[in-house]
mmCIF file of C-alpha atoms and ligand atoms in Angstrom:
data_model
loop_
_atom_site.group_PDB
_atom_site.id
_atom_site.type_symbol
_atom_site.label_atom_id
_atom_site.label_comp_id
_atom_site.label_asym_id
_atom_site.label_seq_id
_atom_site.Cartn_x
_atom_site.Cartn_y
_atom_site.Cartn_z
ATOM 1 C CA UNK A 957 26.008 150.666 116.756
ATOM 2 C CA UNK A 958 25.695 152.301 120.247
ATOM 3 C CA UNK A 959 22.614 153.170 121.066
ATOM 4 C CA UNK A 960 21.611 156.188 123.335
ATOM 5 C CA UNK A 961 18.476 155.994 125.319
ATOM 6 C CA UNK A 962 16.584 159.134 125.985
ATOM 7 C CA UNK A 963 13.561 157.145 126.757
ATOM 8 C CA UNK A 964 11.456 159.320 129.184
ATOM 9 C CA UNK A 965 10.159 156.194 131.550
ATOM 10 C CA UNK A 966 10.297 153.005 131.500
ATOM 11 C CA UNK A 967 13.865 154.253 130.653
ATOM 12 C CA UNK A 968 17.611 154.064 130.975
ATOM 13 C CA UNK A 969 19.327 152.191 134.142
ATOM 14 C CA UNK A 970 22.835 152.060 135.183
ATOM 15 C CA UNK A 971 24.736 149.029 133.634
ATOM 16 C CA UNK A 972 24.993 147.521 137.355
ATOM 17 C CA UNK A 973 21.478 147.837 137.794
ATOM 18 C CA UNK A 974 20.997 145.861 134.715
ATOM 19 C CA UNK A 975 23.412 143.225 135.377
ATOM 20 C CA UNK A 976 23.147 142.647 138.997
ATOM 21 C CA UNK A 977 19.438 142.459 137.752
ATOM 22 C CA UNK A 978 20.293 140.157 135.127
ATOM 23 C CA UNK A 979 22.497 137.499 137.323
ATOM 24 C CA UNK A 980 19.769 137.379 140.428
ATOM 25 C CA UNK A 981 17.604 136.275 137.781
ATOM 26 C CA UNK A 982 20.091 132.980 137.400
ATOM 27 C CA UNK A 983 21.417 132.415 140.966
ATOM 28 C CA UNK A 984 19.949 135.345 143.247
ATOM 29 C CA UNK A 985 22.114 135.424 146.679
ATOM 30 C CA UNK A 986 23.746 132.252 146.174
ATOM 31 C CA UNK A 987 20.465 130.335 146.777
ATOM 32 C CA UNK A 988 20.803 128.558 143.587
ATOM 33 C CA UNK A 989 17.562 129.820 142.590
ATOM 34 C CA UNK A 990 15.902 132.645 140.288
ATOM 35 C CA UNK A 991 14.656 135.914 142.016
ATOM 36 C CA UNK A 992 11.709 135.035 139.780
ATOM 37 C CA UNK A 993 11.068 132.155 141.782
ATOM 38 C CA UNK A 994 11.807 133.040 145.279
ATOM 39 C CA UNK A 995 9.283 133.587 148.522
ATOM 40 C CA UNK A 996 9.145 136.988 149.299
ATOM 41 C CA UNK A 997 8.963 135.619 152.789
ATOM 42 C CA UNK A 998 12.749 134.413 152.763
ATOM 43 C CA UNK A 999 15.207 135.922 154.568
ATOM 44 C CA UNK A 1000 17.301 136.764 151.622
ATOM 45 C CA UNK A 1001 14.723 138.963 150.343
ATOM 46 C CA UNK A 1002 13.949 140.417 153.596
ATOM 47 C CA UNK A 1003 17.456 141.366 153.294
ATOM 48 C CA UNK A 1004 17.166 142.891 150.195
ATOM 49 C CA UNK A 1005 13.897 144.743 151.558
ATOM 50 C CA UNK A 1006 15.568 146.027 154.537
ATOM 51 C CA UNK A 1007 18.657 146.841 152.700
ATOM 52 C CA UNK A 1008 16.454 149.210 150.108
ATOM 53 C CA UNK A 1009 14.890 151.265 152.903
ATOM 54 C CA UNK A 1010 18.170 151.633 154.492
ATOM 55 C CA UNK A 1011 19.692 153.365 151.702
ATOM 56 C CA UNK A 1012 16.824 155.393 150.498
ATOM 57 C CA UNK A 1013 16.804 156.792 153.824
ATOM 58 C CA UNK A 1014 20.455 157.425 154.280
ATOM 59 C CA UNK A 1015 20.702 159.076 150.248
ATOM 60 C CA UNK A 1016 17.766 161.111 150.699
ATOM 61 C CA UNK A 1017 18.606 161.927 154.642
ATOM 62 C CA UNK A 1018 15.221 161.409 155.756
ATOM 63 C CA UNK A 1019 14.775 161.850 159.592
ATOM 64 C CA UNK A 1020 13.290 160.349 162.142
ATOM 65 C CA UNK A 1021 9.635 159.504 162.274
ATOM 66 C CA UNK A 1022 9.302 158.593 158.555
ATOM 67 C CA UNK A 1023 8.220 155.512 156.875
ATOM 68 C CA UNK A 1024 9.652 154.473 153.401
ATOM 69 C CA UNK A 1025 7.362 151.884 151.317
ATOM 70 C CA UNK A 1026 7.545 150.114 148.274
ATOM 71 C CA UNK A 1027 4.280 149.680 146.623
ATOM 72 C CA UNK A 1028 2.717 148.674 143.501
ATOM 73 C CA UNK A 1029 0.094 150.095 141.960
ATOM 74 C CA UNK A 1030 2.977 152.893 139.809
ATOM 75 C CA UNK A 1031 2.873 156.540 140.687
ATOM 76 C CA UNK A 1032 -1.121 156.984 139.489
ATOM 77 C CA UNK A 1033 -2.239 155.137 142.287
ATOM 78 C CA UNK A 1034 -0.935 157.486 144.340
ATOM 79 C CA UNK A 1035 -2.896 160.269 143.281
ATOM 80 C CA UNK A 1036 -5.909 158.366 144.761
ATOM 81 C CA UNK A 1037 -3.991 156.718 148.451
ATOM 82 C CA UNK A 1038 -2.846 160.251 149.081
ATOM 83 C CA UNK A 1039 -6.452 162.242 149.237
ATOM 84 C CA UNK A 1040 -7.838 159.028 150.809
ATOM 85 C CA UNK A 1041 -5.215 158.925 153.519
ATOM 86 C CA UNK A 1042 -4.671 162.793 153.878
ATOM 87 C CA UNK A 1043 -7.495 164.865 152.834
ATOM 88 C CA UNK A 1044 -9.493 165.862 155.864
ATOM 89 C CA UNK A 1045 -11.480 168.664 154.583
ATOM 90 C CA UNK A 1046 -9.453 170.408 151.549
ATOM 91 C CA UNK A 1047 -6.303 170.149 149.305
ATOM 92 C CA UNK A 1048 -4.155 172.612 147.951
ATOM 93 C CA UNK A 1049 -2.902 171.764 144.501
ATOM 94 C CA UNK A 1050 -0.856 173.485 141.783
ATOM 95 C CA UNK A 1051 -1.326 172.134 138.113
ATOM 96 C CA UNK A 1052 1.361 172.360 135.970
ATOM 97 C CA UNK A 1053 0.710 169.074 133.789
ATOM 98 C CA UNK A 1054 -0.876 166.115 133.080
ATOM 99 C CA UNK A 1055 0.524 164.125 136.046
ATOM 100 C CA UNK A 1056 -0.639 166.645 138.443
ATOM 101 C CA UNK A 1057 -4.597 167.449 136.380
ATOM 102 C CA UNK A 1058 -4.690 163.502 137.220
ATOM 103 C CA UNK A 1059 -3.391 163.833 140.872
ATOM 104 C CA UNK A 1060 -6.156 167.017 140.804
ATOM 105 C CA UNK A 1061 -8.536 164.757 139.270
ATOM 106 C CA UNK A 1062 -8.717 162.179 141.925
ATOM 107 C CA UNK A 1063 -8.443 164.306 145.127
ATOM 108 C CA UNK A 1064 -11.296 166.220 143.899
ATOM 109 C CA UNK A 1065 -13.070 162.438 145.163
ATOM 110 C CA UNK A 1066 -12.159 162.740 148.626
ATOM 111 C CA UNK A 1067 -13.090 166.497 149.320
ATOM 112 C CA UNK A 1068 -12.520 169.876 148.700
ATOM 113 C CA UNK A 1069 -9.841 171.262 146.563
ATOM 114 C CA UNK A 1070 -7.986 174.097 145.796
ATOM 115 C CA UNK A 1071 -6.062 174.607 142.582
ATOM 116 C CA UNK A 1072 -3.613 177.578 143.878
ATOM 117 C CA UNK A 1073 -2.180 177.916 140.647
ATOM 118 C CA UNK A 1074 -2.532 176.633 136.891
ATOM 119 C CA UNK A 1075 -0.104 177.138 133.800
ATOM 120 C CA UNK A 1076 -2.523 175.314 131.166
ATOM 121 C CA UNK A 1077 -3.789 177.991 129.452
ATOM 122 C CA UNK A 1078 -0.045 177.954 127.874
ATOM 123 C CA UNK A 1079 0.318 174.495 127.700
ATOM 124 C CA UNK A 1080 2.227 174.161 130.689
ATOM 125 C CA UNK A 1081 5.553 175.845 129.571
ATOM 126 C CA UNK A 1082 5.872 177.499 132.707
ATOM 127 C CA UNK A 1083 5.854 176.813 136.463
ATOM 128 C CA UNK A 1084 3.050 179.541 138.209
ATOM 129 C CA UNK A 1085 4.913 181.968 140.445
ATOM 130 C CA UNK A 1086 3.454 184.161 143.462
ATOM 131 C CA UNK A 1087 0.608 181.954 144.523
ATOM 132 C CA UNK A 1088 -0.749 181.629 147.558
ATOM 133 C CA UNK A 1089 -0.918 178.420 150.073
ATOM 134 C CA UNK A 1090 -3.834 178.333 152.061
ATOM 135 C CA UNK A 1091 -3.108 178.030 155.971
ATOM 136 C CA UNK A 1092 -6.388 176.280 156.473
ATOM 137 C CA UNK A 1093 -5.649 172.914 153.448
ATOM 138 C CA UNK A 1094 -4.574 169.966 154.945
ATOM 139 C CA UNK A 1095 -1.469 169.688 152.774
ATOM 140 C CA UNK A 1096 -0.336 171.452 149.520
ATOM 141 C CA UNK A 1097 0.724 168.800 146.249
ATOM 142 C CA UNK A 1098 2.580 169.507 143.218
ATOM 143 C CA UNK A 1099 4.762 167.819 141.236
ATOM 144 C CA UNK A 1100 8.532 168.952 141.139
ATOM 145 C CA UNK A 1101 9.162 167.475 137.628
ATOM 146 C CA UNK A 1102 6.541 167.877 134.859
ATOM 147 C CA UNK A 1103 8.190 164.983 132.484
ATOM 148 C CA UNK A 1104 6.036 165.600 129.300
ATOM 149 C CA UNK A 1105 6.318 169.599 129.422
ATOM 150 C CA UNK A 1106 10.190 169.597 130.659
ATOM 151 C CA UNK A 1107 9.749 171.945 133.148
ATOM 152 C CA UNK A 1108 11.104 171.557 137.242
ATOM 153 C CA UNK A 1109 10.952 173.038 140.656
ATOM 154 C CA UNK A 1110 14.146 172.115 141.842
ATOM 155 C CA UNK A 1111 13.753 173.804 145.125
ATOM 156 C CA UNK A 1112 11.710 173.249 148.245
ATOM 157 C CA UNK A 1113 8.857 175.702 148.137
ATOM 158 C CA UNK A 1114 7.736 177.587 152.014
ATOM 159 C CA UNK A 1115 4.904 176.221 152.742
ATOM 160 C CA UNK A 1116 2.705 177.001 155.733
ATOM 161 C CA UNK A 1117 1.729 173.982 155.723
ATOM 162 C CA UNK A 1118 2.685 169.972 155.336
ATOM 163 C CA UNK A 1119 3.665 169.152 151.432
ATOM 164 C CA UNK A 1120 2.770 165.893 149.596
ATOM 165 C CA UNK A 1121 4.863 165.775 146.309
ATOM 166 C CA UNK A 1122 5.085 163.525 143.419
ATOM 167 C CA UNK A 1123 8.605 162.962 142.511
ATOM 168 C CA UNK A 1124 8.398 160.267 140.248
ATOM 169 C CA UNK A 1125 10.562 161.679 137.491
ATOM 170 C CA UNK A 1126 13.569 163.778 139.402
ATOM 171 C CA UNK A 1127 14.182 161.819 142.918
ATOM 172 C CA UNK A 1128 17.587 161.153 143.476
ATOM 173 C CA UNK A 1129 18.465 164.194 141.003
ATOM 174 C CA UNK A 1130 18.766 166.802 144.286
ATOM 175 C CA UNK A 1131 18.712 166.615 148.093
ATOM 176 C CA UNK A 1132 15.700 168.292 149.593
ATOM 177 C CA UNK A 1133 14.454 169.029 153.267
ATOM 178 C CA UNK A 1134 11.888 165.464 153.932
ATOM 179 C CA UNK A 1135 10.863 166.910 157.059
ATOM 180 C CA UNK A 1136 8.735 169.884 154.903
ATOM 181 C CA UNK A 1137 7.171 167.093 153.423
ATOM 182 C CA UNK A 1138 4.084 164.622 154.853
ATOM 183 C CA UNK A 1139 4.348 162.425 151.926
ATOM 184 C CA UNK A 1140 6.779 161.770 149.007
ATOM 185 C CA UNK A 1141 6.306 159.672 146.357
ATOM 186 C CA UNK A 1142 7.642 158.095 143.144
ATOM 187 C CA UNK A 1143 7.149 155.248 140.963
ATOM 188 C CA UNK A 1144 10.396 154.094 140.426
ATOM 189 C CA UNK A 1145 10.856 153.747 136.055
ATOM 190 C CA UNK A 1146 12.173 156.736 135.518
ATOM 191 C CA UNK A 1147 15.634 157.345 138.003
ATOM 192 C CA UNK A 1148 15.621 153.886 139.714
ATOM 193 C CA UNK A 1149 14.132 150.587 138.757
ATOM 194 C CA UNK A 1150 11.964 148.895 135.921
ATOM 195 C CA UNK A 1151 8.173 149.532 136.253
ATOM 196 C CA UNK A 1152 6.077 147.926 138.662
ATOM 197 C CA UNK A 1153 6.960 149.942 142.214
ATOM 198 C CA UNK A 1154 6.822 152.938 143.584
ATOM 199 C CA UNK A 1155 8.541 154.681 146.644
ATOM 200 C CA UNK A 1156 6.717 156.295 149.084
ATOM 201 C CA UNK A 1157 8.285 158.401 152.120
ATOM 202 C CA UNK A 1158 5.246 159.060 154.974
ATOM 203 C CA UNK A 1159 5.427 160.745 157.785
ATOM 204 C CA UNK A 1160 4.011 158.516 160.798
ATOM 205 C CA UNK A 1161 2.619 161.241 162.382
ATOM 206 C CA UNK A 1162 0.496 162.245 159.153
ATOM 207 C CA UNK A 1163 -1.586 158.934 159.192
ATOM 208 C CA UNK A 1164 -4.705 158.265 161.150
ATOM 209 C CA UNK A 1165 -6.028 161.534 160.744
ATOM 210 C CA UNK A 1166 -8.767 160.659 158.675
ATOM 211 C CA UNK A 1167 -12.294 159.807 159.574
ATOM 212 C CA UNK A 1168 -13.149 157.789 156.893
ATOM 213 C CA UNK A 1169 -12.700 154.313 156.188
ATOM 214 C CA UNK A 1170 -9.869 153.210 153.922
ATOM 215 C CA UNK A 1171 -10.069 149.986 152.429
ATOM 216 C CA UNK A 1172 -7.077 147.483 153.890
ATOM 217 C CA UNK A 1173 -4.823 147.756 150.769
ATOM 218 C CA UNK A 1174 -4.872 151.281 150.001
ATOM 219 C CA UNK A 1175 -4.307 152.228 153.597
ATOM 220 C CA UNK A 1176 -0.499 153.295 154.287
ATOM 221 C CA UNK A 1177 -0.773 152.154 157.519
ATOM 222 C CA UNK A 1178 -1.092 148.444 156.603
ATOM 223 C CA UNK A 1179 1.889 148.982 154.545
ATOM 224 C CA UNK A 1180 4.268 150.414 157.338
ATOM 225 C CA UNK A 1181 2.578 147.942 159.655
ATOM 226 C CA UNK A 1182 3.725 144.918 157.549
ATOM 227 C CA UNK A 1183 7.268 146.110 156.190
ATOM 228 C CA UNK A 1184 5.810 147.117 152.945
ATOM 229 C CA UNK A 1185 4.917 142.951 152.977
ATOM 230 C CA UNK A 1186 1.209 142.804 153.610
ATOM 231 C CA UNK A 1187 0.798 141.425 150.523
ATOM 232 C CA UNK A 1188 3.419 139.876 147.453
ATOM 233 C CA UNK A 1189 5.537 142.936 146.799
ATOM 234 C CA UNK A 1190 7.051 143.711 143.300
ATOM 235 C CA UNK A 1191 9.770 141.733 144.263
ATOM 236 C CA UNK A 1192 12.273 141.954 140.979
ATOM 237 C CA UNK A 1193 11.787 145.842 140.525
ATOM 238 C CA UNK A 1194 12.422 146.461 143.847
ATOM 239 C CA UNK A 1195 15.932 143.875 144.076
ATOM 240 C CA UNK A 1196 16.694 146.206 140.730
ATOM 241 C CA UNK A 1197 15.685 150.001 142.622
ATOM 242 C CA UNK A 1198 18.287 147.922 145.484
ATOM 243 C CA UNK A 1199 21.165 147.370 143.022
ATOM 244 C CA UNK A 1200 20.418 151.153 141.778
ATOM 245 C CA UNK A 1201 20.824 152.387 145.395
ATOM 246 C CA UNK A 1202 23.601 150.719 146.062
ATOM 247 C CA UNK A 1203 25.222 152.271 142.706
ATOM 248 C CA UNK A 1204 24.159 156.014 143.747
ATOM 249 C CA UNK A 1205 25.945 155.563 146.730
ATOM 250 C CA UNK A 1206 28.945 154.301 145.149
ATOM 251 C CA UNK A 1207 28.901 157.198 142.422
ATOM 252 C CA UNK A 1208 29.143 159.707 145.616
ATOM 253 C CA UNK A 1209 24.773 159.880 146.485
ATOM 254 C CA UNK A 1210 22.531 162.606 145.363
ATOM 255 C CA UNK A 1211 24.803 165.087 145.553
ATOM 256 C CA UNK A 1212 27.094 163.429 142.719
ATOM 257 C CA UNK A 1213 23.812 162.700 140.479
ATOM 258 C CA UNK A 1214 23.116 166.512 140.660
ATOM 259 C CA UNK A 1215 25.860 167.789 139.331
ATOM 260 C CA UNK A 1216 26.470 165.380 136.919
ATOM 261 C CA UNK A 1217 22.889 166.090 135.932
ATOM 262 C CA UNK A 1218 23.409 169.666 135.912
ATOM 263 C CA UNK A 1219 26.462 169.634 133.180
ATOM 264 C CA UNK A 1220 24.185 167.213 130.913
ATOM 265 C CA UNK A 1221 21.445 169.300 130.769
ATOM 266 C CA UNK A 1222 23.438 172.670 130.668
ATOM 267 C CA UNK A 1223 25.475 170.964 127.773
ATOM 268 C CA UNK A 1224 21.981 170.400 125.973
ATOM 269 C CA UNK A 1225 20.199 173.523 127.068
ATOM 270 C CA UNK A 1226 23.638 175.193 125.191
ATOM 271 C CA UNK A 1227 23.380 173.811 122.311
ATOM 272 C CA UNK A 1228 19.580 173.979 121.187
ATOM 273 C CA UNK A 1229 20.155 177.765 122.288
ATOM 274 C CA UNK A 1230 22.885 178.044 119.971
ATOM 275 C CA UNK A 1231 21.789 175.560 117.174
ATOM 276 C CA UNK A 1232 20.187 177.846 114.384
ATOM 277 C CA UNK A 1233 17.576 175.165 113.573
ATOM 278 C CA UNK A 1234 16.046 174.019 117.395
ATOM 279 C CA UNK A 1235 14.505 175.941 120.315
ATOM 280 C CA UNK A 1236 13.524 175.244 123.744
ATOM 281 C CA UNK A 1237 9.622 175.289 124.465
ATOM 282 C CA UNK A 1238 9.443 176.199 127.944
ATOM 283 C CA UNK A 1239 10.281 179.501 130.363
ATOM 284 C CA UNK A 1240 14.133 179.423 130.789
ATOM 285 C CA UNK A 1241 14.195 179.738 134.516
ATOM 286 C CA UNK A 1242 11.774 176.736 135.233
ATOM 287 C CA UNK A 1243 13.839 174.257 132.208
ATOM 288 C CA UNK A 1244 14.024 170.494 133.580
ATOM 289 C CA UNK A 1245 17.104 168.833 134.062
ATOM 290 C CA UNK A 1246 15.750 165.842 133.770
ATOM 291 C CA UNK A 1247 13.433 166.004 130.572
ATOM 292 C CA UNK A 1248 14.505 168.562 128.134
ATOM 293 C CA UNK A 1249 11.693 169.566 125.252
ATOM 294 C CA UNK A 1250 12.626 170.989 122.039
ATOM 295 C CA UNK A 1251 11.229 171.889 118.803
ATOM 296 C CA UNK A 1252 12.378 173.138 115.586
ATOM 297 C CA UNK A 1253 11.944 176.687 115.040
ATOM 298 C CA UNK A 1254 9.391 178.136 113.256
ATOM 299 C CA UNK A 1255 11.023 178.504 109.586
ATOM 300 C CA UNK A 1256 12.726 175.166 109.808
ATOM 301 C CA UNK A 1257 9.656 173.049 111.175
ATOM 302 C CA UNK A 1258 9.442 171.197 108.124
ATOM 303 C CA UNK A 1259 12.698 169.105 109.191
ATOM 304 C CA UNK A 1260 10.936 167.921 112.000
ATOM 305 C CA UNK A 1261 11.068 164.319 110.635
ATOM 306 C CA UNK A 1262 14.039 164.084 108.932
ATOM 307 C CA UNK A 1263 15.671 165.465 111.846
ATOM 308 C CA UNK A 1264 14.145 162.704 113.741
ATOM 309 C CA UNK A 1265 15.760 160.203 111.173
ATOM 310 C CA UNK A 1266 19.154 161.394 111.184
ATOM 311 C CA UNK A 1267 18.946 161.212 115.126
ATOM 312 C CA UNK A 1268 17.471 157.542 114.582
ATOM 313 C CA UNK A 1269 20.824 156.810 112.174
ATOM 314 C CA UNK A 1270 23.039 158.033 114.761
ATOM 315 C CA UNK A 1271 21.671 155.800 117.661
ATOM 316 C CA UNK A 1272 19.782 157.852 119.104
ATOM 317 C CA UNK A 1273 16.733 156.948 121.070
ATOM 318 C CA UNK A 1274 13.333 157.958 122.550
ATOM 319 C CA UNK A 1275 13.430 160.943 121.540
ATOM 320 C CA UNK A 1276 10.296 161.571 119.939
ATOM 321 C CA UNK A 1277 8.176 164.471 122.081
ATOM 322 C CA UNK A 1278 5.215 163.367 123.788
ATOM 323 C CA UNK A 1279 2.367 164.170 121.705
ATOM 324 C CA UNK A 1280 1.148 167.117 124.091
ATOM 325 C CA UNK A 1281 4.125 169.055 123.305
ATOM 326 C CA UNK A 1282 4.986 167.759 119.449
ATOM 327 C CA UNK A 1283 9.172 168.207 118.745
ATOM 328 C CA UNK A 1284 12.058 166.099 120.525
ATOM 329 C CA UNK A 1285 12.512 165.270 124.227
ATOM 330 C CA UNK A 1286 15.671 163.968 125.714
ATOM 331 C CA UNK A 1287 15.712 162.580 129.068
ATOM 332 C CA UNK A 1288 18.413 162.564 130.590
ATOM 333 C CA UNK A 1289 18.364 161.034 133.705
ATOM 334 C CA UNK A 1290 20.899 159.677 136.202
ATOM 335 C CA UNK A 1291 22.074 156.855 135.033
ATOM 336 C CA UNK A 1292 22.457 158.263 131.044
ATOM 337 C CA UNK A 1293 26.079 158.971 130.671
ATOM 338 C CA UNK A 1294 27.559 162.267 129.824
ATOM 339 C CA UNK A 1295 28.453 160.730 126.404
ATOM 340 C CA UNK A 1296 25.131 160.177 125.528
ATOM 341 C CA UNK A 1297 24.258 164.218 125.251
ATOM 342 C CA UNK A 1298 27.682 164.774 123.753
ATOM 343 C CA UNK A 1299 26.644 162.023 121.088
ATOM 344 C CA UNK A 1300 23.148 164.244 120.720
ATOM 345 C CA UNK A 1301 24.608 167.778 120.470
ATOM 346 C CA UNK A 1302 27.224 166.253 117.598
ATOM 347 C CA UNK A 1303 24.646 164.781 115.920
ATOM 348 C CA UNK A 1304 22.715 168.251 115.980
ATOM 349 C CA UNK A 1305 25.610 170.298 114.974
ATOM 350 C CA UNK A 1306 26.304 168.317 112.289
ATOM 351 C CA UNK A 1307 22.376 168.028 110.942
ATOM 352 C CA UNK A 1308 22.987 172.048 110.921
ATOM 353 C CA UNK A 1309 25.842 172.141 108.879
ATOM 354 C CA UNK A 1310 24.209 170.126 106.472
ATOM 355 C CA UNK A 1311 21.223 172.988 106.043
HETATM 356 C C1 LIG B 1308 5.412 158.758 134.835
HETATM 357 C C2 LIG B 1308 4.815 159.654 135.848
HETATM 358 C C3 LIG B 1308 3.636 159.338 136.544
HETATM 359 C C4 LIG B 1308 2.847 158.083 136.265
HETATM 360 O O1 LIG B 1308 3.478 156.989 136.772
HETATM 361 P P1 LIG B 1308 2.823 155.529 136.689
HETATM 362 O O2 LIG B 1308 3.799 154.723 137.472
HETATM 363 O O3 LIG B 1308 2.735 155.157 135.251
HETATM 364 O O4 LIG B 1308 1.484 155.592 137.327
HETATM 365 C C5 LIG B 1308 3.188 160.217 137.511
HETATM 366 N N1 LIG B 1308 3.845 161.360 137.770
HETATM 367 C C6 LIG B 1308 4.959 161.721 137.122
HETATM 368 C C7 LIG B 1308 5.644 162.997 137.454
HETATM 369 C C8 LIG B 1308 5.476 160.873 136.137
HETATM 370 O O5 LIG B 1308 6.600 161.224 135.482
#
């Protein structure tokens, strides 16, 4: 049976990803030898290397005077380089989930910080409105996709000052304006590769501004000094996050992943609000694209499971809610196909008629 993976990271990749993936592992460049067993020192993975920056920078137009990295370490390392790199005297963060309480977390190491705005008291089913940057932080973080809750900024905020934003779970899903942003980061298992790097995009002139020591791996600017190769790279997940690129551009860039992004989560978003038996658990306005939480309603929660069964019998998978939130979530990201959330609405439609 077809299966339909609404895994919410590591998670879905497009079928080139997975079988340009799968052949470098037999013969990688016509070298007659395994990725898996290649120097990262050869000049067919410097290739591949310079090939990957290349492309992030021309999908996600970033200008001038930016560096793009691939490190390892996944997204929650970041949360740590970031304050130790950036944070002078004080932060501005907003918390609207568990990724960002980490990033909070860790900052709050470095110096202090200011939490401008926090939707836990509801559990996060909102994005905070009407809050206030401080002029005098040295940057402002948030996180434009909250992947457990299922809620999104999809828009650039004003800032008066640099932003630092983890988009690990909606990069490559819209085009934003780089140059509003110091740093920009992702780990890479949920829109582009398997697990095991992470993008970063860093302004050059945001580095060195620090007074404190940084130890040698954890300091960006060994990483843009050495071509993120100052040490053994992640080399198959970032040949994989290459053959991804190289499909994004081919599909028509960002600008082609948005929209079809936008028609598979408005075809979702339709149907649990028209589905007598689901409902959505976070403010309409600030719904995800992305990762889209649902729940049954009230005088139908006892069908949680076999819901969750019938799903199972139709192919469907991942969709279990993270336990913060309880219910379903379906992530849809760029490289599920529309047919996967047609296959999901039919399978909810028909669950309905049968109660
Ligand atoms: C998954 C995720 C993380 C954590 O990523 P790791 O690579 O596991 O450290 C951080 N932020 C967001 C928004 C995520 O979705």
């Amino acid at each position: 049976m077809k299966k339909h993976n609404f895994y919410a990271g590591p998670s879905i990749l497009s079928p080139y990803t997975i079988k340009e993936t799968a052949n470098a592992v037999l013969d990688f460049a016509n070298t007659g030898l395994s990725i898996l067993e290649v120097s990262h020192r050869s000049k067919e993975f410097q290739a591949v290397v310079d090939e990957a920056v290349a492309l992030t920078k021309e999908l996600l137009h970033i200008p001038e005077g930016y560096h793009v990295l691939f490190l390892g370490g996944g997204a929650s390392l970041q949360f740590c380089m970031v304050p130790f790199n950036l944070l002078k005297k004080k932060a501005a963060y907003i918390n609207t989930g568990t990724w960002a309480t980490n990033a909070i977390k860790e900052a709050k190491l470095f110096g202090e910080v200011d939490v401008v705005a926090s939707s836990k008291e509801s559990n996060f089913n909102y994005i905070p409105k009407n809050f206030i940057i401080p002029k005098d932080a040295d940057y402002f973080h948030y996180t434009s996709n909250n992947t457990i809750y299922g809620t999104e900024t999809r828009k650039d905020y004003d800032s008066p000052i640099p932003m630092v934003c983890d988009m690990s779970s909606d990069i490559f899903s819209r085009e934003f304006d780089c140059s509003k942003y110091d740093l920009i980061y992702a780990g890479a298992q949920k829109n582009l590769a398997p697990s095991g790097v992470t993008i970063v995009i860093v302004k050059e002139d945001a580095l060195g501004k620090v007074s404190r020591e940084i130890p040698t791996m954890l300091d960006y600017r060994t990483h843009v000094k050495k071509g993120s190769m100052f040490n053994t790279p992640p080399v198959l997940p970032i040949y994989s996050a290459l053959m991804t690129l190289r499909y994004y551009k081919e599909q028509g860039g960002v600008k082609a992943m948005e929209k079809l992004d936008l028609a598979k989560a408005g075809m979702l978003y339709d149907e649990i609000d028209r589905n007598k038996l689901f409902m959505g658990t976070v403010a309409e306005e600030d719904r995800s694209i992305m990762n889209v939480c649902f729940v049954m309603k009230p005088e139908y929660a006892e069908l949680e499971k076999e819901f969750f069964d019938f799903a199972s019998s139709k192919g469907m998978v991942g969709i279990k809610g993270h336990r913060s939130v309880g219910g379903f979530r379906a992530s849809l990201y760029n490289a599920l196909p529309i047919e996967s959330v047609e296959a999901l609405v039919a399978c909810m439609k028909e669950f309905e008629a049968k109660h």
